[in-house]
Amino acid sequence: MEGLTLNGGVNNIFNEQYYDWGAVRRSGGHMGLDTFGGQAGSVTDRSTAPGTNVFLSATYAF
């Protein structure tokens, strides 16, 4: 169909553990406890990016 664009892909195909810099909490010099009982600013598994995932999108311009 003219005007239809499909995009798709696979993110993190090898299921590597990595951290998104903008999502990792930093202590800012405060070493108190966070709400989960760990050190504030500590990097744990809950701070990692999601594993392998796929996406598909469609755009139609008329």
PDBQT receptor file of N, H, CA, C and O in Angstrom, charges set to zero:
ATOM      1  N   MET A   1       0.845  -1.189   0.000  1.00  0.00    +0.000 N 
ATOM      2  CA  MET A   1       0.000   0.000   0.000  1.00  0.00    +0.000 C 
ATOM      3  C   MET A   1       0.886   1.247   0.000  1.00  0.00    +0.000 C 
ATOM      4  O   MET A   1       1.834   1.357   0.778  1.00  0.00    +0.000 OA
ATOM      5  N   GLU A   2       0.562   2.151  -0.865  1.00  0.00    +0.000 N 
ATOM      6  H   GLU A   2      -0.208   2.062  -1.497  1.00  0.00    +0.000 HD
ATOM      7  CA  GLU A   2       1.306   3.398  -0.901  1.00  0.00    +0.000 C 
ATOM      8  C   GLU A   2       0.975   4.224   0.353  1.00  0.00    +0.000 C 
ATOM      9  O   GLU A   2      -0.188   4.338   0.741  1.00  0.00    +0.000 OA
ATOM     10  N   GLY A   3       1.991   4.784   0.963  1.00  0.00    +0.000 N 
ATOM     11  H   GLY A   3       2.935   4.691   0.648  1.00  0.00    +0.000 HD
ATOM     12  CA  GLY A   3       1.799   5.587   2.166  1.00  0.00    +0.000 C 
ATOM     13  C   GLY A   3       1.936   4.801   3.461  1.00  0.00    +0.000 C 
ATOM     14  O   GLY A   3       1.908   5.388   4.542  1.00  0.00    +0.000 OA
ATOM     15  N   LEU A   4       2.084   3.473   3.369  1.00  0.00    +0.000 N 
ATOM     16  H   LEU A   4       2.107   2.996   2.490  1.00  0.00    +0.000 HD
ATOM     17  CA  LEU A   4       2.224   2.636   4.562  1.00  0.00    +0.000 C 
ATOM     18  C   LEU A   4       3.704   2.323   4.797  1.00  0.00    +0.000 C 
ATOM     19  O   LEU A   4       4.403   1.868   3.892  1.00  0.00    +0.000 OA
ATOM     20  N   THR A   5       4.166   2.569   6.010  1.00  0.00    +0.000 N 
ATOM     21  H   THR A   5       3.598   2.938   6.746  1.00  0.00    +0.000 HD
ATOM     22  CA  THR A   5       5.544   2.256   6.392  1.00  0.00    +0.000 C 
ATOM     23  C   THR A   5       5.515   1.328   7.595  1.00  0.00    +0.000 C 
ATOM     24  O   THR A   5       4.868   1.623   8.600  1.00  0.00    +0.000 OA
ATOM     25  N   LEU A   6       6.210   0.214   7.492  1.00  0.00    +0.000 N 
ATOM     26  H   LEU A   6       6.735  -0.026   6.675  1.00  0.00    +0.000 HD
ATOM     27  CA  LEU A   6       6.330  -0.740   8.594  1.00  0.00    +0.000 C 
ATOM     28  C   LEU A   6       7.749  -0.722   9.125  1.00  0.00    +0.000 C 
ATOM     29  O   LEU A   6       8.704  -0.723   8.348  1.00  0.00    +0.000 OA
ATOM     30  N   ASN A   7       7.896  -0.705  10.428  1.00  0.00    +0.000 N 
ATOM     31  H   ASN A   7       7.120  -0.704  11.059  1.00  0.00    +0.000 HD
ATOM     32  CA  ASN A   7       9.200  -0.767  11.089  1.00  0.00    +0.000 C 
ATOM     33  C   ASN A   7       9.156  -1.877  12.121  1.00  0.00    +0.000 C 
ATOM     34  O   ASN A   7       8.138  -2.076  12.783  1.00  0.00    +0.000 OA
ATOM     35  N   GLY A   8      10.238  -2.587  12.256  1.00  0.00    +0.000 N 
ATOM     36  H   GLY A   8      11.065  -2.426  11.718  1.00  0.00    +0.000 HD
ATOM     37  CA  GLY A   8      10.307  -3.647  13.258  1.00  0.00    +0.000 C 
ATOM     38  C   GLY A   8      11.741  -3.960  13.593  1.00  0.00    +0.000 C 
ATOM     39  O   GLY A   8      12.657  -3.594  12.858  1.00  0.00    +0.000 OA
ATOM     40  N   GLY A   9      11.931  -4.628  14.692  1.00  0.00    +0.000 N 
ATOM     41  H   GLY A   9      11.186  -4.925  15.290  1.00  0.00    +0.000 HD
ATOM     42  CA  GLY A   9      13.280  -4.993  15.078  1.00  0.00    +0.000 C 
ATOM     43  C   GLY A   9      13.314  -5.767  16.376  1.00  0.00    +0.000 C 
ATOM     44  O   GLY A   9      12.294  -5.992  17.028  1.00  0.00    +0.000 OA
ATOM     45  N   VAL A  10      14.523  -6.166  16.728  1.00  0.00    +0.000 N 
ATOM     46  H   VAL A  10      15.351  -5.984  16.198  1.00  0.00    +0.000 HD
ATOM     47  CA  VAL A  10      14.774  -6.895  17.968  1.00  0.00    +0.000 C 
ATOM     48  C   VAL A  10      15.795  -6.102  18.769  1.00  0.00    +0.000 C 
ATOM     49  O   VAL A  10      16.857  -5.759  18.250  1.00  0.00    +0.000 OA
ATOM     50  N   ASN A  11      15.489  -5.811  20.011  1.00  0.00    +0.000 N 
ATOM     51  H   ASN A  11      14.626  -6.089  20.432  1.00  0.00    +0.000 HD
ATOM     52  CA  ASN A  11      16.419  -5.124  20.911  1.00  0.00    +0.000 C 
ATOM     53  C   ASN A  11      17.090  -6.136  21.820  1.00  0.00    +0.000 C 
ATOM     54  O   ASN A  11      16.455  -7.085  22.280  1.00  0.00    +0.000 OA
ATOM     55  N   ASN A  12      18.366  -5.935  22.076  1.00  0.00    +0.000 N 
ATOM     56  H   ASN A  12      18.882  -5.164  21.703  1.00  0.00    +0.000 HD
ATOM     57  CA  ASN A  12      19.141  -6.764  23.006  1.00  0.00    +0.000 C 
ATOM     58  C   ASN A  12      19.026  -8.249  22.632  1.00  0.00    +0.000 C 
ATOM     59  O   ASN A  12      18.661  -9.081  23.462  1.00  0.00    +0.000 OA
ATOM     60  N   ILE A  13      19.335  -8.556  21.400  1.00  0.00    +0.000 N 
ATOM     61  H   ILE A  13      19.630  -7.880  20.725  1.00  0.00    +0.000 HD
ATOM     62  CA  ILE A  13      19.157  -9.903  20.857  1.00  0.00    +0.000 C 
ATOM     63  C   ILE A  13      19.951 -10.966  21.621  1.00  0.00    +0.000 C 
ATOM     64  O   ILE A  13      19.537 -12.125  21.667  1.00  0.00    +0.000 OA
ATOM     65  N   PHE A  14      21.083 -10.590  22.220  1.00  0.00    +0.000 N 
ATOM     66  H   PHE A  14      21.420  -9.649  22.183  1.00  0.00    +0.000 HD
ATOM     67  CA  PHE A  14      21.897 -11.551  22.964  1.00  0.00    +0.000 C 
ATOM     68  C   PHE A  14      21.601 -11.539  24.459  1.00  0.00    +0.000 C 
ATOM     69  O   PHE A  14      22.313 -12.174  25.237  1.00  0.00    +0.000 OA
ATOM     70  N   ASN A  15      20.553 -10.819  24.867  1.00  0.00    +0.000 N 
ATOM     71  H   ASN A  15      19.975 -10.303  24.235  1.00  0.00    +0.000 HD
ATOM     72  CA  ASN A  15      20.090 -10.767  26.253  1.00  0.00    +0.000 C 
ATOM     73  C   ASN A  15      21.198 -10.360  27.229  1.00  0.00    +0.000 C 
ATOM     74  O   ASN A  15      21.331 -10.941  28.307  1.00  0.00    +0.000 OA
ATOM     75  N   GLU A  16      21.988  -9.358  26.841  1.00  0.00    +0.000 N 
ATOM     76  H   GLU A  16      21.880  -8.886  25.966  1.00  0.00    +0.000 HD
ATOM     77  CA  GLU A  16      23.053  -8.847  27.702  1.00  0.00    +0.000 C 
ATOM     78  C   GLU A  16      22.464  -7.986  28.818  1.00  0.00    +0.000 C 
ATOM     79  O   GLU A  16      21.445  -7.323  28.630  1.00  0.00    +0.000 OA
ATOM     80  N   GLN A  17      23.109  -8.003  29.969  1.00  0.00    +0.000 N 
ATOM     81  H   GLN A  17      23.938  -8.542  30.122  1.00  0.00    +0.000 HD
ATOM     82  CA  GLN A  17      22.686  -7.148  31.078  1.00  0.00    +0.000 C 
ATOM     83  C   GLN A  17      23.408  -5.812  30.938  1.00  0.00    +0.000 C 
ATOM     84  O   GLN A  17      24.638  -5.769  30.901  1.00  0.00    +0.000 OA
ATOM     85  N   TYR A  18      22.653  -4.731  30.861  1.00  0.00    +0.000 N 
ATOM     86  H   TYR A  18      21.654  -4.766  30.892  1.00  0.00    +0.000 HD
ATOM     87  CA  TYR A  18      23.262  -3.414  30.752  1.00  0.00    +0.000 C 
ATOM     88  C   TYR A  18      22.400  -2.402  31.488  1.00  0.00    +0.000 C 
ATOM     89  O   TYR A  18      21.253  -2.674  31.843  1.00  0.00    +0.000 OA
ATOM     90  N   TYR A  19      22.976  -1.239  31.706  1.00  0.00    +0.000 N 
ATOM     91  H   TYR A  19      23.908  -1.019  31.418  1.00  0.00    +0.000 HD
ATOM     92  CA  TYR A  19      22.318  -0.181  32.457  1.00  0.00    +0.000 C 
ATOM     93  C   TYR A  19      22.154   1.043  31.581  1.00  0.00    +0.000 C 
ATOM     94  O   TYR A  19      23.103   1.469  30.923  1.00  0.00    +0.000 OA
ATOM     95  N   ASP A  20      20.965   1.611  31.566  1.00  0.00    +0.000 N 
ATOM     96  H   ASP A  20      20.194   1.265  32.101  1.00  0.00    +0.000 HD
ATOM     97  CA  ASP A  20      20.710   2.859  30.872  1.00  0.00    +0.000 C 
ATOM     98  C   ASP A  20      21.128   3.994  31.808  1.00  0.00    +0.000 C 
ATOM     99  O   ASP A  20      20.591   4.121  32.909  1.00  0.00    +0.000 OA
ATOM    100  N   TRP A  21      22.073   4.806  31.379  1.00  0.00    +0.000 N 
ATOM    101  H   TRP A  21      22.509   4.703  30.485  1.00  0.00    +0.000 HD
ATOM    102  CA  TRP A  21      22.634   5.846  32.247  1.00  0.00    +0.000 C 
ATOM    103  C   TRP A  21      21.546   6.748  32.829  1.00  0.00    +0.000 C 
ATOM    104  O   TRP A  21      21.638   7.136  33.994  1.00  0.00    +0.000 OA
ATOM    105  N   GLY A  22      20.539   7.085  32.064  1.00  0.00    +0.000 N 
ATOM    106  H   GLY A  22      20.464   6.770  31.117  1.00  0.00    +0.000 HD
ATOM    107  CA  GLY A  22      19.478   7.964  32.550  1.00  0.00    +0.000 C 
ATOM    108  C   GLY A  22      18.550   7.305  33.550  1.00  0.00    +0.000 C 
ATOM    109  O   GLY A  22      17.840   7.998  34.278  1.00  0.00    +0.000 OA
ATOM    110  N   ALA A  23      18.537   5.959  33.603  1.00  0.00    +0.000 N 
ATOM    111  H   ALA A  23      19.114   5.396  33.012  1.00  0.00    +0.000 HD
ATOM    112  CA  ALA A  23      17.620   5.255  34.496  1.00  0.00    +0.000 C 
ATOM    113  C   ALA A  23      18.267   4.815  35.807  1.00  0.00    +0.000 C 
ATOM    114  O   ALA A  23      17.562   4.463  36.753  1.00  0.00    +0.000 OA
ATOM    115  N   VAL A  24      19.585   4.831  35.877  1.00  0.00    +0.000 N 
ATOM    116  H   VAL A  24      20.158   5.117  35.109  1.00  0.00    +0.000 HD
ATOM    117  CA  VAL A  24      20.277   4.378  37.081  1.00  0.00    +0.000 C 
ATOM    118  C   VAL A  24      20.237   5.486  38.126  1.00  0.00    +0.000 C 
ATOM    119  O   VAL A  24      20.606   6.629  37.854  1.00  0.00    +0.000 OA
ATOM    120  N   ARG A  25      19.782   5.129  39.322  1.00  0.00    +0.000 N 
ATOM    121  H   ARG A  25      19.482   4.201  39.542  1.00  0.00    +0.000 HD
ATOM    122  CA  ARG A  25      19.712   6.109  40.407  1.00  0.00    +0.000 C 
ATOM    123  C   ARG A  25      21.102   6.377  40.941  1.00  0.00    +0.000 C 
ATOM    124  O   ARG A  25      21.886   5.453  41.157  1.00  0.00    +0.000 OA
ATOM    125  N   ARG A  26      21.401   7.631  41.150  1.00  0.00    +0.000 N 
ATOM    126  H   ARG A  26      20.765   8.382  40.975  1.00  0.00    +0.000 HD
ATOM    127  CA  ARG A  26      22.711   8.002  41.693  1.00  0.00    +0.000 C 
ATOM    128  C   ARG A  26      22.494   8.611  43.066  1.00  0.00    +0.000 C 
ATOM    129  O   ARG A  26      21.473   9.254  43.311  1.00  0.00    +0.000 OA
ATOM    130  N   SER A  27      23.441   8.411  43.953  1.00  0.00    +0.000 N 
ATOM    131  H   SER A  27      24.270   7.889  43.754  1.00  0.00    +0.000 HD
ATOM    132  CA  SER A  27      23.275   8.841  45.340  1.00  0.00    +0.000 C 
ATOM    133  C   SER A  27      23.424  10.339  45.520  1.00  0.00    +0.000 C 
ATOM    134  O   SER A  27      22.835  10.895  46.447  1.00  0.00    +0.000 OA
ATOM    135  N   GLY A  28      24.182  11.009  44.679  1.00  0.00    +0.000 N 
ATOM    136  H   GLY A  28      24.660  10.556  43.927  1.00  0.00    +0.000 HD
ATOM    137  CA  GLY A  28      24.382  12.445  44.841  1.00  0.00    +0.000 C 
ATOM    138  C   GLY A  28      25.079  12.781  46.150  1.00  0.00    +0.000 C 
ATOM    139  O   GLY A  28      24.914  13.881  46.677  1.00  0.00    +0.000 OA
ATOM    140  N   GLY A  29      25.856  11.840  46.678  1.00  0.00    +0.000 N 
ATOM    141  H   GLY A  29      25.990  10.947  46.249  1.00  0.00    +0.000 HD
ATOM    142  CA  GLY A  29      26.582  12.076  47.909  1.00  0.00    +0.000 C 
ATOM    143  C   GLY A  29      25.838  11.647  49.155  1.00  0.00    +0.000 C 
ATOM    144  O   GLY A  29      26.410  11.683  50.245  1.00  0.00    +0.000 OA
ATOM    145  N   HIS A  30      24.588  11.244  49.035  1.00  0.00    +0.000 N 
ATOM    146  H   HIS A  30      24.124  11.214  48.150  1.00  0.00    +0.000 HD
ATOM    147  CA  HIS A  30      23.805  10.798  50.180  1.00  0.00    +0.000 C 
ATOM    148  C   HIS A  30      23.851   9.281  50.244  1.00  0.00    +0.000 C 
ATOM    149  O   HIS A  30      23.468   8.616  49.281  1.00  0.00    +0.000 OA
ATOM    150  N   MET A  31      24.305   8.725  51.340  1.00  0.00    +0.000 N 
ATOM    151  H   MET A  31      24.616   9.264  52.122  1.00  0.00    +0.000 HD
ATOM    152  CA  MET A  31      24.449   7.280  51.438  1.00  0.00    +0.000 C 
ATOM    153  C   MET A  31      23.443   6.680  52.414  1.00  0.00    +0.000 C 
ATOM    154  O   MET A  31      23.762   5.730  53.129  1.00  0.00    +0.000 OA
ATOM    155  N   GLY A  32      22.237   7.226  52.449  1.00  0.00    +0.000 N 
ATOM    156  H   GLY A  32      21.977   7.998  51.868  1.00  0.00    +0.000 HD
ATOM    157  CA  GLY A  32      21.181   6.670  53.292  1.00  0.00    +0.000 C 
ATOM    158  C   GLY A  32      20.578   5.438  52.654  1.00  0.00    +0.000 C 
ATOM    159  O   GLY A  32      21.055   4.970  51.620  1.00  0.00    +0.000 OA
ATOM    160  N   LEU A  33      19.529   4.910  53.266  1.00  0.00    +0.000 N 
ATOM    161  H   LEU A  33      19.142   5.290  54.106  1.00  0.00    +0.000 HD
ATOM    162  CA  LEU A  33      18.850   3.747  52.709  1.00  0.00    +0.000 C 
ATOM    163  C   LEU A  33      17.743   4.197  51.777  1.00  0.00    +0.000 C 
ATOM    164  O   LEU A  33      17.055   5.181  52.048  1.00  0.00    +0.000 OA
ATOM    165  N   ASP A  34      17.568   3.466  50.663  1.00  0.00    +0.000 N 
ATOM    166  H   ASP A  34      18.126   2.666  50.443  1.00  0.00    +0.000 HD
ATOM    167  CA  ASP A  34      16.461   3.782  49.779  1.00  0.00    +0.000 C 
ATOM    168  C   ASP A  34      15.200   3.072  50.258  1.00  0.00    +0.000 C 
ATOM    169  O   ASP A  34      15.226   2.407  51.294  1.00  0.00    +0.000 OA
ATOM    170  N   THR A  35      14.099   3.202  49.524  1.00  0.00    +0.000 N 
ATOM    171  H   THR A  35      14.078   3.742  48.683  1.00  0.00    +0.000 HD
ATOM    172  CA  THR A  35      12.816   2.642  49.963  1.00  0.00    +0.000 C 
ATOM    173  C   THR A  35      12.785   1.115  49.918  1.00  0.00    +0.000 C 
ATOM    174  O   THR A  35      11.874   0.505  50.476  1.00  0.00    +0.000 OA
ATOM    175  N   PHE A  36      13.763   0.490  49.263  1.00  0.00    +0.000 N 
ATOM    176  H   PHE A  36      14.503   0.987  48.809  1.00  0.00    +0.000 HD
ATOM    177  CA  PHE A  36      13.792  -0.969  49.188  1.00  0.00    +0.000 C 
ATOM    178  C   PHE A  36      14.767  -1.568  50.200  1.00  0.00    +0.000 C 
ATOM    179  O   PHE A  36      14.983  -2.780  50.197  1.00  0.00    +0.000 OA
ATOM    180  N   GLY A  37      15.351  -0.751  51.054  1.00  0.00    +0.000 N 
ATOM    181  H   GLY A  37      15.176   0.233  51.057  1.00  0.00    +0.000 HD
ATOM    182  CA  GLY A  37      16.222  -1.248  52.103  1.00  0.00    +0.000 C 
ATOM    183  C   GLY A  37      17.677  -1.368  51.702  1.00  0.00    +0.000 C 
ATOM    184  O   GLY A  37      18.504  -1.780  52.516  1.00  0.00    +0.000 OA
ATOM    185  N   GLY A  38      18.013  -1.020  50.473  1.00  0.00    +0.000 N 
ATOM    186  H   GLY A  38      17.341  -0.685  49.812  1.00  0.00    +0.000 HD
ATOM    187  CA  GLY A  38      19.407  -1.086  50.023  1.00  0.00    +0.000 C 
ATOM    188  C   GLY A  38      20.065   0.268  50.128  1.00  0.00    +0.000 C 
ATOM    189  O   GLY A  38      19.436   1.246  50.533  1.00  0.00    +0.000 OA
ATOM    190  N   GLN A  39      21.315   0.324  49.769  1.00  0.00    +0.000 N 
ATOM    191  H   GLN A  39      21.826  -0.470  49.440  1.00  0.00    +0.000 HD
ATOM    192  CA  GLN A  39      22.021   1.598  49.782  1.00  0.00    +0.000 C 
ATOM    193  C   GLN A  39      21.450   2.507  48.705  1.00  0.00    +0.000 C 
ATOM    194  O   GLN A  39      21.247   2.069  47.572  1.00  0.00    +0.000 OA
ATOM    195  N   ALA A  40      21.190   3.752  49.036  1.00  0.00    +0.000 N 
ATOM    196  H   ALA A  40      21.355   4.108  49.956  1.00  0.00    +0.000 HD
ATOM    197  CA  ALA A  40      20.712   4.703  48.045  1.00  0.00    +0.000 C 
ATOM    198  C   ALA A  40      21.785   4.876  46.988  1.00  0.00    +0.000 C 
ATOM    199  O   ALA A  40      22.958   5.059  47.311  1.00  0.00    +0.000 OA
ATOM    200  N   GLY A  41      21.394   4.818  45.747  1.00  0.00    +0.000 N 
ATOM    201  H   GLY A  41      20.441   4.669  45.484  1.00  0.00    +0.000 HD
ATOM    202  CA  GLY A  41      22.341   5.003  44.664  1.00  0.00    +0.000 C 
ATOM    203  C   GLY A  41      23.039   3.732  44.239  1.00  0.00    +0.000 C 
ATOM    204  O   GLY A  41      23.805   3.758  43.276  1.00  0.00    +0.000 OA
ATOM    205  N   SER A  42      22.805   2.611  44.920  1.00  0.00    +0.000 N 
ATOM    206  H   SER A  42      22.182   2.590  45.703  1.00  0.00    +0.000 HD
ATOM    207  CA  SER A  42      23.460   1.378  44.516  1.00  0.00    +0.000 C 
ATOM    208  C   SER A  42      22.813   0.855  43.239  1.00  0.00    +0.000 C 
ATOM    209  O   SER A  42      21.609   1.014  43.036  1.00  0.00    +0.000 OA
ATOM    210  N   VAL A  43      23.611   0.236  42.385  1.00  0.00    +0.000 N 
ATOM    211  H   VAL A  43      24.588   0.108  42.549  1.00  0.00    +0.000 HD
ATOM    212  CA  VAL A  43      23.118  -0.301  41.122  1.00  0.00    +0.000 C 
ATOM    213  C   VAL A  43      22.832  -1.780  41.325  1.00  0.00    +0.000 C 
ATOM    214  O   VAL A  43      23.733  -2.552  41.654  1.00  0.00    +0.000 OA
ATOM    215  N   THR A  44      21.578  -2.177  41.129  1.00  0.00    +0.000 N 
ATOM    216  H   THR A  44      20.846  -1.551  40.862  1.00  0.00    +0.000 HD
ATOM    217  CA  THR A  44      21.176  -3.565  41.320  1.00  0.00    +0.000 C 
ATOM    218  C   THR A  44      20.485  -4.074  40.069  1.00  0.00    +0.000 C 
ATOM    219  O   THR A  44      20.358  -3.345  39.086  1.00  0.00    +0.000 OA
ATOM    220  N   ASP A  45      20.038  -5.318  40.100  1.00  0.00    +0.000 N 
ATOM    221  H   ASP A  45      20.142  -5.911  40.898  1.00  0.00    +0.000 HD
ATOM    222  CA  ASP A  45      19.353  -5.897  38.945  1.00  0.00    +0.000 C 
ATOM    223  C   ASP A  45      18.097  -5.140  38.572  1.00  0.00    +0.000 C 
ATOM    224  O   ASP A  45      17.729  -5.130  37.397  1.00  0.00    +0.000 OA
ATOM    225  N   ARG A  46      17.421  -4.504  39.517  1.00  0.00    +0.000 N 
ATOM    226  H   ARG A  46      17.721  -4.512  40.471  1.00  0.00    +0.000 HD
ATOM    227  CA  ARG A  46      16.205  -3.765  39.168  1.00  0.00    +0.000 C 
ATOM    228  C   ARG A  46      16.517  -2.503  38.368  1.00  0.00    +0.000 C 
ATOM    229  O   ARG A  46      15.609  -1.870  37.829  1.00  0.00    +0.000 OA
ATOM    230  N   SER A  47      17.802  -2.133  38.288  1.00  0.00    +0.000 N 
ATOM    231  H   SER A  47      18.540  -2.647  38.725  1.00  0.00    +0.000 HD
ATOM    232  CA  SER A  47      18.206  -0.968  37.515  1.00  0.00    +0.000 C 
ATOM    233  C   SER A  47      18.601  -1.326  36.086  1.00  0.00    +0.000 C 
ATOM    234  O   SER A  47      18.900  -0.434  35.291  1.00  0.00    +0.000 OA
ATOM    235  N   THR A  48      18.608  -2.600  35.748  1.00  0.00    +0.000 N 
ATOM    236  H   THR A  48      18.365  -3.324  36.393  1.00  0.00    +0.000 HD
ATOM    237  CA  THR A  48      19.036  -3.003  34.411  1.00  0.00    +0.000 C 
ATOM    238  C   THR A  48      17.929  -2.793  33.394  1.00  0.00    +0.000 C 
ATOM    239  O   THR A  48      16.748  -2.729  33.734  1.00  0.00    +0.000 OA
ATOM    240  N   ALA A  49      18.335  -2.688  32.148  1.00  0.00    +0.000 N 
ATOM    241  H   ALA A  49      19.295  -2.740  31.872  1.00  0.00    +0.000 HD
ATOM    242  CA  ALA A  49      17.386  -2.556  31.049  1.00  0.00    +0.000 C 
ATOM    243  C   ALA A  49      16.734  -3.911  30.782  1.00  0.00    +0.000 C 
ATOM    244  O   ALA A  49      17.273  -4.943  31.182  1.00  0.00    +0.000 OA
ATOM    245  N   PRO A  50      15.586  -3.919  30.115  1.00  0.00    +0.000 N 
ATOM    246  CA  PRO A  50      14.900  -5.187  29.862  1.00  0.00    +0.000 C 
ATOM    247  C   PRO A  50      15.719  -6.111  28.970  1.00  0.00    +0.000 C 
ATOM    248  O   PRO A  50      16.597  -5.668  28.229  1.00  0.00    +0.000 OA
ATOM    249  N   GLY A  51      15.418  -7.387  29.056  1.00  0.00    +0.000 N 
ATOM    250  H   GLY A  51      14.705  -7.747  29.658  1.00  0.00    +0.000 HD
ATOM    251  CA  GLY A  51      16.101  -8.383  28.235  1.00  0.00    +0.000 C 
ATOM    252  C   GLY A  51      15.667  -8.282  26.783  1.00  0.00    +0.000 C 
ATOM    253  O   GLY A  51      15.229  -7.223  26.332  1.00  0.00    +0.000 OA
ATOM    254  N   THR A  52      15.786  -9.369  26.063  1.00  0.00    +0.000 N 
ATOM    255  H   THR A  52      16.142 -10.228  26.430  1.00  0.00    +0.000 HD
ATOM    256  CA  THR A  52      15.420  -9.385  24.656  1.00  0.00    +0.000 C 
ATOM    257  C   THR A  52      13.953  -9.012  24.479  1.00  0.00    +0.000 C 
ATOM    258  O   THR A  52      13.082  -9.538  25.171  1.00  0.00    +0.000 OA
ATOM    259  N   ASN A  53      13.688  -8.097  23.544  1.00  0.00    +0.000 N 
ATOM    260  H   ASN A  53      14.396  -7.669  22.982  1.00  0.00    +0.000 HD
ATOM    261  CA  ASN A  53      12.314  -7.715  23.242  1.00  0.00    +0.000 C 
ATOM    262  C   ASN A  53      12.226  -7.307  21.777  1.00  0.00    +0.000 C 
ATOM    263  O   ASN A  53      13.228  -6.938  21.165  1.00  0.00    +0.000 OA
ATOM    264  N   VAL A  54      11.034  -7.374  21.228  1.00  0.00    +0.000 N 
ATOM    265  H   VAL A  54      10.220  -7.674  21.725  1.00  0.00    +0.000 HD
ATOM    266  CA  VAL A  54      10.811  -7.041  19.823  1.00  0.00    +0.000 C 
ATOM    267  C   VAL A  54       9.838  -5.873  19.721  1.00  0.00    +0.000 C 
ATOM    268  O   VAL A  54       9.063  -5.607  20.640  1.00  0.00    +0.000 OA
ATOM    269  N   PHE A  55       9.894  -5.186  18.589  1.00  0.00    +0.000 N 
ATOM    270  H   PHE A  55      10.523  -5.403  17.842  1.00  0.00    +0.000 HD
ATOM    271  CA  PHE A  55       8.948  -4.104  18.376  1.00  0.00    +0.000 C 
ATOM    272  C   PHE A  55       8.484  -4.107  16.919  1.00  0.00    +0.000 C 
ATOM    273  O   PHE A  55       9.197  -4.549  16.018  1.00  0.00    +0.000 OA
ATOM    274  N   LEU A  56       7.293  -3.613  16.722  1.00  0.00    +0.000 N 
ATOM    275  H   LEU A  56       6.713  -3.254  17.454  1.00  0.00    +0.000 HD
ATOM    276  CA  LEU A  56       6.713  -3.479  15.384  1.00  0.00    +0.000 C 
ATOM    277  C   LEU A  56       5.823  -2.248  15.396  1.00  0.00    +0.000 C 
ATOM    278  O   LEU A  56       5.013  -2.065  16.305  1.00  0.00    +0.000 OA
ATOM    279  N   SER A  57       5.976  -1.406  14.383  1.00  0.00    +0.000 N 
ATOM    280  H   SER A  57       6.634  -1.555  13.644  1.00  0.00    +0.000 HD
ATOM    281  CA  SER A  57       5.127  -0.226  14.292  1.00  0.00    +0.000 C 
ATOM    282  C   SER A  57       4.711  -0.031  12.836  1.00  0.00    +0.000 C 
ATOM    283  O   SER A  57       5.400  -0.463  11.912  1.00  0.00    +0.000 OA
ATOM    284  N   ALA A  58       3.589   0.620  12.659  1.00  0.00    +0.000 N 
ATOM    285  H   ALA A  58       3.030   0.972  13.410  1.00  0.00    +0.000 HD
ATOM    286  CA  ALA A  58       3.074   0.938  11.337  1.00  0.00    +0.000 C 
ATOM    287  C   ALA A  58       2.670   2.397  11.301  1.00  0.00    +0.000 C 
ATOM    288  O   ALA A  58       2.055   2.910  12.236  1.00  0.00    +0.000 OA
ATOM    289  N   THR A  59       3.021   3.058  10.213  1.00  0.00    +0.000 N 
ATOM    290  H   THR A  59       3.520   2.641   9.453  1.00  0.00    +0.000 HD
ATOM    291  CA  THR A  59       2.648   4.451  10.011  1.00  0.00    +0.000 C 
ATOM    292  C   THR A  59       1.996   4.575   8.643  1.00  0.00    +0.000 C 
ATOM    293  O   THR A  59       2.529   4.094   7.644  1.00  0.00    +0.000 OA
ATOM    294  N   TYR A  60       0.863   5.211   8.608  1.00  0.00    +0.000 N 
ATOM    295  H   TYR A  60       0.430   5.602   9.420  1.00  0.00    +0.000 HD
ATOM    296  CA  TYR A  60       0.180   5.430   7.335  1.00  0.00    +0.000 C 
ATOM    297  C   TYR A  60       0.016   6.924   7.113  1.00  0.00    +0.000 C 
ATOM    298  O   TYR A  60      -0.598   7.619   7.922  1.00  0.00    +0.000 OA
ATOM    299  N   ALA A  61       0.571   7.414   6.010  1.00  0.00    +0.000 N 
ATOM    300  H   ALA A  61       1.070   6.850   5.353  1.00  0.00    +0.000 HD
ATOM    301  CA  ALA A  61       0.445   8.823   5.659  1.00  0.00    +0.000 C 
ATOM    302  C   ALA A  61      -0.516   8.942   4.486  1.00  0.00    +0.000 C 
ATOM    303  O   ALA A  61      -0.333   8.284   3.462  1.00  0.00    +0.000 OA
ATOM    304  N   PHE A  62      -1.519   9.765   4.629  1.00  0.00    +0.000 N 
ATOM    305  H   PHE A  62      -1.667  10.300   5.461  1.00  0.00    +0.000 HD
ATOM    306  CA  PHE A  62      -2.489   9.940   3.542  1.00  0.00    +0.000 C 
ATOM    307  C   PHE A  62      -2.606  11.387   3.147  1.00  0.00    +0.000 C 
ATOM    308  O   PHE A  62      -3.377  11.722   2.248  1.00  0.00    +0.000 OA
TER     309      PHE A  62
